[in-house]
Amino acid sequence: MPHTSPPVPAPSAPVILADEPGSFPHSVLAERHPAIVRQVREAFPYGPEQHDALDALLASCVKGVIEPLPADAPDRDRWSAWGMDQYTGRSWFDVPWLWSESHFYRRLLDAVGYFGPGPWQGIDPFRPSKLAELDSRETDEELAALDDLAGRPADEQAAALLHGSLWGNRADLGFRLSDASAEDKAAAPSLVADDSDTLWAALLQGAGDARDTRGAGGTGGPGDAGTLCLIADNAGRELIPDLLLIAHLLAHGRIQRAVLHVKPYPYYVSDATTADVVDALRRLTRAPGQAAAYGHQLWSAMADGRLTVRAHPFFCAPLPYADMPDDLRGELAAAHLTVVKGDLNYRRLVGDRRHPATTPFADVTAYFPSPVAALRTLKSDVITGLDADTEAALVAAEGQRWRTSGTHALIQVRP
């Protein structure tokens, strides 16, 4: 049944800013963003207009102030409602970090002419990196491993695919720009929080409710029990495990329908768009062995509506999910379970605030309109839902680096 949301309580934890030199948010704005501008500048044979705009953005994001979108920007009114008028003229470092990060990527797309009109309209500036990752040796090896997995019991396959989806976002391209060794780090032997049993129980409950609905004359269609919403994070080697998990859940009747929510346009270097979903499906279908079988299953599921893709504008908003609009809230309320993937989505889910690590996950997600699960590799400071002993052990071993190193992960569920 859809979750009935109580009123959103007034948050008490302070919003994370990037104004403290040496902090992780400060390093993202001062170091990662300039690196991304330079990377994009070299990725395409842009002309003088794009080069000038990128150079101006590079200067602005380090030492300048936030400027409004051009008057003819197609989404200017939307960004005004999202806080642009309030923050214009202020330093990038002195406004909420979530907001300044999001606005940087929107300005980057404007600089390269993504929104047009012009010859660069609709050209994803991050596409070369995404495609290189899809065609990499590591992707070949991961897909080949599916052949061995196919002979194992269904529950064992499900657990492996869940952890593939969880750890897949260590391939996050933006994260690697500031931590070149992230790809080589071994996954932590245990998670900082692991509600996987609750997750499987929720999926089984959804499958059972869907069977009951059909038996009572229901259709099992949109809005019925057994619908999984998955809010995707990155493209490439993270999106493929997400799709494989969906394929397995559909094939084994754990869900009746999946809705994959992606970004409406390129964002945060490697965030998934509809085009990236298509690229991932094509990559699967042209692979040998079991990977191709998964790809064809997903292709068929798209054709008959068991898998659908959504790209709501709010997924590029610089705001927490507590502020989601009513139409998106209604879509998610129809799900038996919503799975939220990755670090950025986690920040938006619980609020990008300096919560005490022991703040209950259920409390900060009580507003969410359906039961919700978070699958996240830790790559930013925000964290909730830890027990005190786990936090103490992490701090004793690593100081505060465990929060941002990408070597720890969590599975948290609010049924």
Coordinates of C-alpha atoms in Angstrom, one line a residue:
M1 CA 0.0 0.0 0.0
P2 CA 1.2 3.6 -0.6
H3 CA 2.9 5.2 2.4
T4 CA 0.9 8.0 4.0
S5 CA 3.3 10.8 4.6
P6 CA 3.1 12.8 7.8
P7 CA 3.9 16.5 7.7
V8 CA 7.6 17.3 7.1
P9 CA 9.2 18.4 10.4
A10 CA 11.3 21.5 10.5
P11 CA 14.9 20.3 10.1
S12 CA 17.3 21.2 12.9
A13 CA 20.7 20.1 11.5
P14 CA 22.6 22.9 9.7
V15 CA 22.7 22.9 5.9
I16 CA 26.0 21.9 4.4
L17 CA 27.9 24.8 2.8
A18 CA 31.3 24.9 1.0
D19 CA 32.7 27.9 2.8
E20 CA 35.3 26.1 5.0
P21 CA 38.7 25.8 3.3
G22 CA 40.0 22.2 3.5
S23 CA 36.5 20.7 3.8
F24 CA 35.2 18.2 1.3
P25 CA 32.5 20.5 -0.2
H26 CA 35.1 23.3 -0.6
S27 CA 37.4 21.0 -2.5
V28 CA 34.6 20.0 -4.9
L29 CA 33.9 23.6 -5.8
A30 CA 37.6 24.8 -5.8
E31 CA 39.2 21.7 -7.4
R32 CA 36.7 19.3 -9.0
H33 CA 34.6 21.8 -10.8
P34 CA 37.5 23.5 -12.5
A35 CA 38.8 20.0 -13.5
I36 CA 35.4 19.2 -15.1
V37 CA 35.4 22.5 -17.0
R38 CA 38.8 21.7 -18.4
Q39 CA 37.8 18.1 -19.2
V40 CA 34.7 19.3 -21.1
R41 CA 36.7 22.0 -23.0
E42 CA 39.0 19.3 -24.4
A43 CA 36.3 16.6 -25.1
F44 CA 34.8 18.3 -28.1
P45 CA 36.0 20.6 -30.9
Y46 CA 34.0 23.5 -29.6
G47 CA 34.3 26.9 -31.2
P48 CA 35.4 30.2 -29.8
E49 CA 31.9 31.0 -28.4
Q50 CA 31.9 27.8 -26.3
H51 CA 35.6 28.3 -25.3
D52 CA 34.9 31.8 -24.1
A53 CA 31.8 30.7 -22.1
L54 CA 33.7 27.8 -20.5
D55 CA 36.6 30.1 -19.6
A56 CA 34.2 32.5 -18.0
L57 CA 32.5 29.7 -16.0
L58 CA 36.0 28.5 -14.8
A59 CA 36.8 32.0 -13.5
S60 CA 33.4 32.4 -11.9
C61 CA 33.2 29.1 -10.1
V62 CA 36.5 29.7 -8.3
K63 CA 36.6 33.4 -7.6
G64 CA 33.3 34.8 -8.9
V65 CA 29.7 35.0 -7.8
I66 CA 26.5 33.2 -8.9
E67 CA 25.0 34.7 -12.0
P68 CA 21.4 34.2 -13.3
L69 CA 20.6 32.1 -16.3
P70 CA 20.2 34.0 -19.6
A71 CA 16.8 35.7 -20.0
D72 CA 15.9 33.3 -22.8
A73 CA 16.9 30.1 -20.9
P74 CA 14.0 27.6 -21.3
D75 CA 14.0 26.8 -17.6
R76 CA 14.7 30.2 -16.2
D77 CA 11.4 30.5 -14.4
R78 CA 11.9 27.1 -12.9
W79 CA 15.4 28.0 -11.6
S80 CA 14.0 31.3 -10.2
A81 CA 11.5 29.3 -8.2
W82 CA 14.4 26.9 -7.1
G83 CA 16.3 29.8 -5.5
M84 CA 18.3 31.5 -8.3
D85 CA 16.9 34.9 -7.6
Q86 CA 17.8 34.5 -3.9
Y87 CA 21.4 33.4 -4.5
T88 CA 22.4 35.6 -7.5
G89 CA 25.4 37.8 -6.6
R90 CA 26.6 35.6 -3.8
S91 CA 29.8 33.5 -3.7
W92 CA 29.4 29.9 -4.9
F93 CA 30.9 28.9 -1.5
D94 CA 28.4 30.8 0.6
V95 CA 25.1 29.1 -0.5
P96 CA 24.0 25.5 0.2
W97 CA 26.5 23.2 -1.4
L98 CA 23.7 21.1 -3.0
W99 CA 22.4 24.2 -4.7
S100 CA 25.8 25.5 -5.9
E101 CA 26.8 22.1 -7.3
S102 CA 23.6 21.7 -9.2
H103 CA 23.7 25.3 -10.6
F104 CA 27.3 24.7 -11.7
Y105 CA 26.2 21.8 -13.9
R106 CA 23.3 23.8 -15.3
R107 CA 25.6 26.7 -16.2
L108 CA 28.1 24.3 -17.8
L109 CA 25.4 23.0 -20.1
D110 CA 24.5 26.6 -21.0
A111 CA 28.2 27.3 -21.7
V112 CA 28.5 24.5 -24.3
G113 CA 25.2 25.4 -26.0
Y114 CA 23.3 22.3 -24.9
F115 CA 20.0 24.1 -24.8
G116 CA 20.6 25.8 -28.1
P117 CA 19.5 26.9 -30.6
G118 CA 22.6 26.1 -32.5
P119 CA 24.7 23.1 -33.7
W120 CA 25.6 22.0 -30.2
Q121 CA 22.0 21.7 -29.0
G122 CA 21.4 18.4 -27.3
I123 CA 25.0 17.2 -27.4
D124 CA 25.9 15.6 -24.1
P125 CA 29.3 17.1 -23.1
F126 CA 30.0 14.0 -20.9
R127 CA 29.1 11.4 -23.6
P128 CA 32.8 10.5 -24.5
S129 CA 33.6 9.5 -21.0
K130 CA 30.3 7.6 -20.6
L131 CA 30.9 5.6 -23.8
A132 CA 34.5 4.9 -23.0
E133 CA 33.4 3.4 -19.7
L134 CA 30.7 1.2 -21.4
D135 CA 33.3 -0.1 -23.8
S136 CA 36.0 -0.7 -21.2
R137 CA 37.7 -4.0 -20.3
E138 CA 36.2 -3.7 -16.8
T139 CA 32.7 -3.7 -18.3
D140 CA 33.6 -6.8 -20.4
E141 CA 34.8 -8.6 -17.3
E142 CA 31.7 -7.7 -15.3
L143 CA 29.3 -8.9 -18.0
A144 CA 31.3 -12.1 -18.5
A145 CA 30.8 -12.9 -14.8
L146 CA 27.1 -13.1 -15.4
D147 CA 27.6 -16.5 -17.1
D148 CA 28.9 -18.0 -13.9
L149 CA 26.2 -16.4 -11.9
A150 CA 23.4 -17.8 -14.0
G151 CA 23.9 -21.3 -12.7
R152 CA 23.5 -20.3 -9.0
P153 CA 20.2 -20.4 -7.0
A154 CA 17.9 -17.4 -7.6
D155 CA 18.3 -16.0 -4.1
E156 CA 22.1 -16.0 -4.5
Q157 CA 21.8 -14.3 -7.9
A158 CA 19.5 -11.7 -6.4
A159 CA 22.0 -11.0 -3.6
A160 CA 24.9 -10.7 -6.0
L161 CA 23.0 -8.4 -8.3
L162 CA 21.9 -6.2 -5.4
H163 CA 25.5 -5.7 -4.3
G164 CA 26.5 -5.1 -7.9
S165 CA 24.0 -2.3 -8.0
L166 CA 25.2 -1.0 -4.6
W167 CA 28.9 -0.9 -5.3
G168 CA 28.6 -0.1 -9.0
N169 CA 28.6 3.6 -8.3
R170 CA 32.3 3.5 -7.4
A171 CA 32.6 3.9 -11.2
D172 CA 31.2 7.4 -10.8
L173 CA 33.2 9.5 -13.3
G174 CA 33.0 12.7 -11.4
F175 CA 34.3 11.0 -8.2
R176 CA 37.3 9.7 -10.0
L177 CA 38.3 13.1 -11.2
S178 CA 39.1 14.0 -7.6
D179 CA 40.2 10.6 -6.4
A180 CA 42.1 8.8 -9.1
S181 CA 42.7 5.7 -6.9
A182 CA 39.0 5.1 -6.1
E183 CA 38.6 2.5 -8.9
D184 CA 41.4 0.4 -7.3
K185 CA 40.1 0.3 -3.8
A186 CA 38.5 -2.9 -2.5
A187 CA 35.0 -2.7 -1.2
A188 CA 34.7 -2.7 2.6
P189 CA 34.1 -6.2 3.9
S190 CA 31.0 -5.1 5.7
L191 CA 28.5 -2.3 5.2
V192 CA 28.1 0.6 7.6
A193 CA 24.3 -0.2 7.6
D194 CA 22.7 -3.3 6.0
D195 CA 18.9 -3.5 5.8
S196 CA 19.0 -5.9 2.9
D197 CA 16.7 -8.4 4.7
T198 CA 14.1 -5.7 5.1
L199 CA 14.5 -4.8 1.4
W200 CA 13.9 -8.4 0.3
A201 CA 10.9 -8.6 2.6
A202 CA 9.4 -5.5 1.1
L203 CA 9.8 -6.9 -2.4
L204 CA 8.3 -10.2 -1.5
Q205 CA 5.3 -8.3 0.1
G206 CA 4.9 -6.3 -3.1
A207 CA 4.9 -9.4 -5.2
G208 CA 2.3 -11.1 -3.0
D209 CA 0.1 -8.0 -3.0
A210 CA 0.3 -7.9 -6.8
R211 CA -0.8 -11.5 -7.1
D212 CA -3.7 -10.8 -4.7
T213 CA -4.7 -7.8 -6.7
R214 CA -4.8 -9.8 -10.0
G215 CA -6.7 -12.6 -8.3
A216 CA -9.3 -10.1 -7.2
G217 CA -9.8 -8.8 -10.7
G218 CA -7.0 -6.2 -10.8
T219 CA -4.7 -5.8 -13.8
G220 CA -1.3 -5.5 -12.1
G221 CA -0.8 -2.4 -14.1
P222 CA 0.4 1.1 -13.2
G223 CA -0.4 2.1 -9.7
D224 CA -1.0 -1.4 -8.5
A225 CA 1.0 -3.3 -6.0
G226 CA 4.3 -4.8 -7.2
T227 CA 5.6 -1.6 -8.8
L228 CA 9.2 -0.8 -8.1
C229 CA 10.5 2.8 -8.7
L230 CA 14.3 3.1 -9.0
I231 CA 15.7 6.6 -9.0
A232 CA 19.0 6.1 -10.9
D233 CA 22.3 7.8 -10.3
N234 CA 25.1 7.2 -12.7
A235 CA 25.3 5.9 -16.3
G236 CA 27.7 3.2 -17.6
R237 CA 29.0 0.7 -15.1
E238 CA 26.5 1.7 -12.5
L239 CA 23.4 1.8 -14.6
I240 CA 24.1 -1.7 -16.1
P241 CA 23.9 -3.4 -12.6
D242 CA 20.8 -1.4 -11.9
L243 CA 19.2 -2.7 -15.1
L244 CA 20.4 -6.3 -14.4
L245 CA 18.8 -6.1 -10.9
I246 CA 15.5 -4.9 -12.4
A247 CA 15.7 -7.7 -15.0
H248 CA 16.2 -10.4 -12.3
L249 CA 13.3 -9.0 -10.2
L250 CA 11.0 -9.0 -13.1
A251 CA 12.0 -12.5 -14.3
H252 CA 11.5 -14.0 -10.9
G253 CA 8.2 -12.3 -10.1
R254 CA 9.5 -10.2 -7.2
I255 CA 8.1 -7.2 -9.0
Q256 CA 5.5 -6.8 -11.7
R257 CA 6.6 -3.5 -13.1
A258 CA 9.6 -1.2 -12.8
V259 CA 9.8 2.6 -13.3
L260 CA 13.3 3.9 -13.9
H261 CA 13.7 7.6 -13.1
V262 CA 16.6 9.3 -14.8
K263 CA 17.8 12.9 -15.4
P264 CA 16.0 14.9 -18.1
Y265 CA 19.4 16.2 -19.3
P266 CA 23.1 15.5 -18.6
Y267 CA 24.1 16.3 -15.1
Y268 CA 26.9 15.7 -12.5
V269 CA 29.3 14.3 -15.2
S270 CA 27.9 10.8 -15.3
D271 CA 24.3 10.9 -14.1
A272 CA 22.0 8.7 -16.3
T273 CA 19.7 10.1 -18.9
T274 CA 17.3 8.3 -21.3
A275 CA 20.0 8.2 -23.9
D276 CA 22.3 6.5 -21.4
V277 CA 19.6 3.9 -20.7
V278 CA 19.4 3.1 -24.4
D279 CA 23.2 2.9 -24.6
A280 CA 23.3 0.5 -21.7
L281 CA 20.6 -1.7 -23.2
R282 CA 22.4 -1.8 -26.5
R283 CA 25.7 -2.7 -24.7
L284 CA 23.9 -5.6 -23.1
T285 CA 22.2 -6.9 -26.2
R286 CA 25.4 -7.0 -28.2
A287 CA 27.4 -8.7 -25.4
P288 CA 27.9 -12.5 -25.5
G289 CA 26.3 -15.0 -23.2
Q290 CA 24.0 -14.2 -20.3
A291 CA 24.5 -10.5 -20.6
A292 CA 22.7 -10.5 -24.0
A293 CA 19.8 -12.6 -22.5
Y294 CA 19.4 -9.9 -19.8
G295 CA 19.5 -7.2 -22.5
H296 CA 16.8 -8.8 -24.6
Q297 CA 14.6 -9.4 -21.5
L298 CA 14.9 -5.7 -20.7
W299 CA 14.3 -4.6 -24.3
S300 CA 11.1 -6.7 -24.3
A301 CA 10.1 -5.3 -20.9
M302 CA 10.4 -1.8 -22.3
A303 CA 8.2 -2.8 -25.3
D304 CA 5.4 -4.2 -23.2
G305 CA 5.4 -1.6 -20.4
R306 CA 6.8 -3.7 -17.6
L307 CA 9.8 -1.3 -17.6
T308 CA 9.3 2.4 -18.2
V309 CA 11.6 5.4 -18.1
R310 CA 10.7 8.8 -16.6
A311 CA 12.7 12.0 -16.6
H312 CA 10.9 14.5 -14.4
P313 CA 12.5 18.0 -14.3
F314 CA 12.8 17.9 -10.5
F315 CA 15.5 15.3 -10.8
C316 CA 17.8 18.1 -11.8
A317 CA 16.6 20.4 -9.1
P318 CA 19.0 21.8 -6.5
L319 CA 16.6 20.8 -3.7
P320 CA 15.9 18.0 -1.3
Y321 CA 13.2 15.4 -2.2
A322 CA 11.1 16.8 0.7
D323 CA 10.4 19.7 -1.7
M324 CA 9.3 17.5 -4.6
P325 CA 6.2 18.7 -6.6
D326 CA 2.8 17.1 -6.2
D327 CA 2.9 15.3 -9.6
L328 CA 6.2 13.5 -8.8
R329 CA 4.9 12.7 -5.3
G330 CA 1.9 11.1 -6.8
E331 CA 4.0 8.9 -9.1
L332 CA 6.2 7.7 -6.3
A333 CA 3.2 7.2 -4.0
A334 CA 2.0 4.5 -6.4
A335 CA 5.1 2.4 -5.9
H336 CA 5.2 -0.5 -3.5
L337 CA 8.9 0.5 -3.0
T338 CA 11.2 3.2 -4.2
V339 CA 14.9 2.5 -4.4
V340 CA 17.1 5.6 -4.3
K341 CA 20.6 5.1 -5.8
G342 CA 23.8 6.8 -5.2
D343 CA 25.3 9.6 -3.1
L344 CA 23.7 12.7 -4.6
N345 CA 20.2 11.1 -4.4
Y346 CA 21.0 10.2 -0.7
R347 CA 21.8 13.8 0.0
R348 CA 18.5 14.8 -1.5
L349 CA 16.6 12.1 0.3
V350 CA 17.7 12.8 3.8
G351 CA 18.6 16.5 3.3
D352 CA 22.1 17.7 2.7
R353 CA 22.6 18.7 6.3
R354 CA 25.1 18.0 9.1
H355 CA 22.9 15.4 10.7
P356 CA 24.3 13.5 13.7
A357 CA 25.3 10.1 12.2
T358 CA 22.9 8.4 14.6
T359 CA 19.9 10.3 13.4
P360 CA 17.3 7.6 12.5
F361 CA 16.9 7.1 8.8
A362 CA 13.2 6.6 9.3
D363 CA 12.8 10.0 10.8
V364 CA 14.5 12.0 8.0
T365 CA 12.6 10.0 5.3
A366 CA 9.2 10.0 7.0
Y367 CA 7.9 12.5 4.4
F368 CA 8.6 10.2 1.5
P369 CA 5.4 9.1 -0.2
S370 CA 6.3 5.4 -0.5
P371 CA 8.4 2.9 1.4
V372 CA 12.0 3.8 0.4
A373 CA 15.4 2.1 0.2
A374 CA 18.7 3.8 -0.2
L375 CA 21.6 2.0 -1.9
R376 CA 24.7 4.3 -1.6
T377 CA 28.4 4.2 -1.7
L378 CA 29.6 7.0 0.7
K379 CA 31.2 9.9 -1.1
S380 CA 30.1 13.0 0.8
D381 CA 29.8 14.0 4.5
V382 CA 26.0 13.5 5.1
I383 CA 25.1 10.3 6.8
T384 CA 22.1 9.1 8.9
G385 CA 21.0 5.8 10.5
L386 CA 24.2 4.5 12.0
D387 CA 24.4 3.0 15.4
A388 CA 26.8 4.7 17.9
D389 CA 29.3 1.7 18.0
T390 CA 29.6 1.6 14.2
E391 CA 30.3 5.4 14.0
A392 CA 32.9 5.1 16.8
A393 CA 34.7 2.3 15.1
L394 CA 34.8 4.1 11.8
V395 CA 36.1 7.3 13.3
A396 CA 38.7 5.4 15.3
A397 CA 40.0 3.6 12.2
E398 CA 39.8 6.5 9.6
G399 CA 39.0 9.8 11.3
Q400 CA 36.2 11.3 9.1
R401 CA 37.6 10.1 5.8
W402 CA 35.2 7.1 5.8
R403 CA 32.4 9.5 4.9
T404 CA 33.9 10.6 1.6
S405 CA 36.4 7.9 0.5
G406 CA 34.0 5.7 -1.5
T407 CA 35.2 2.6 0.4
H408 CA 32.1 2.2 2.5
A409 CA 28.4 1.7 1.6
L410 CA 25.0 1.3 3.0
I411 CA 21.6 -0.3 2.4
Q412 CA 18.9 1.5 4.4
V413 CA 15.2 0.9 4.2
R414 CA 12.2 2.6 5.7
P415 CA 9.3 0.2 5.1

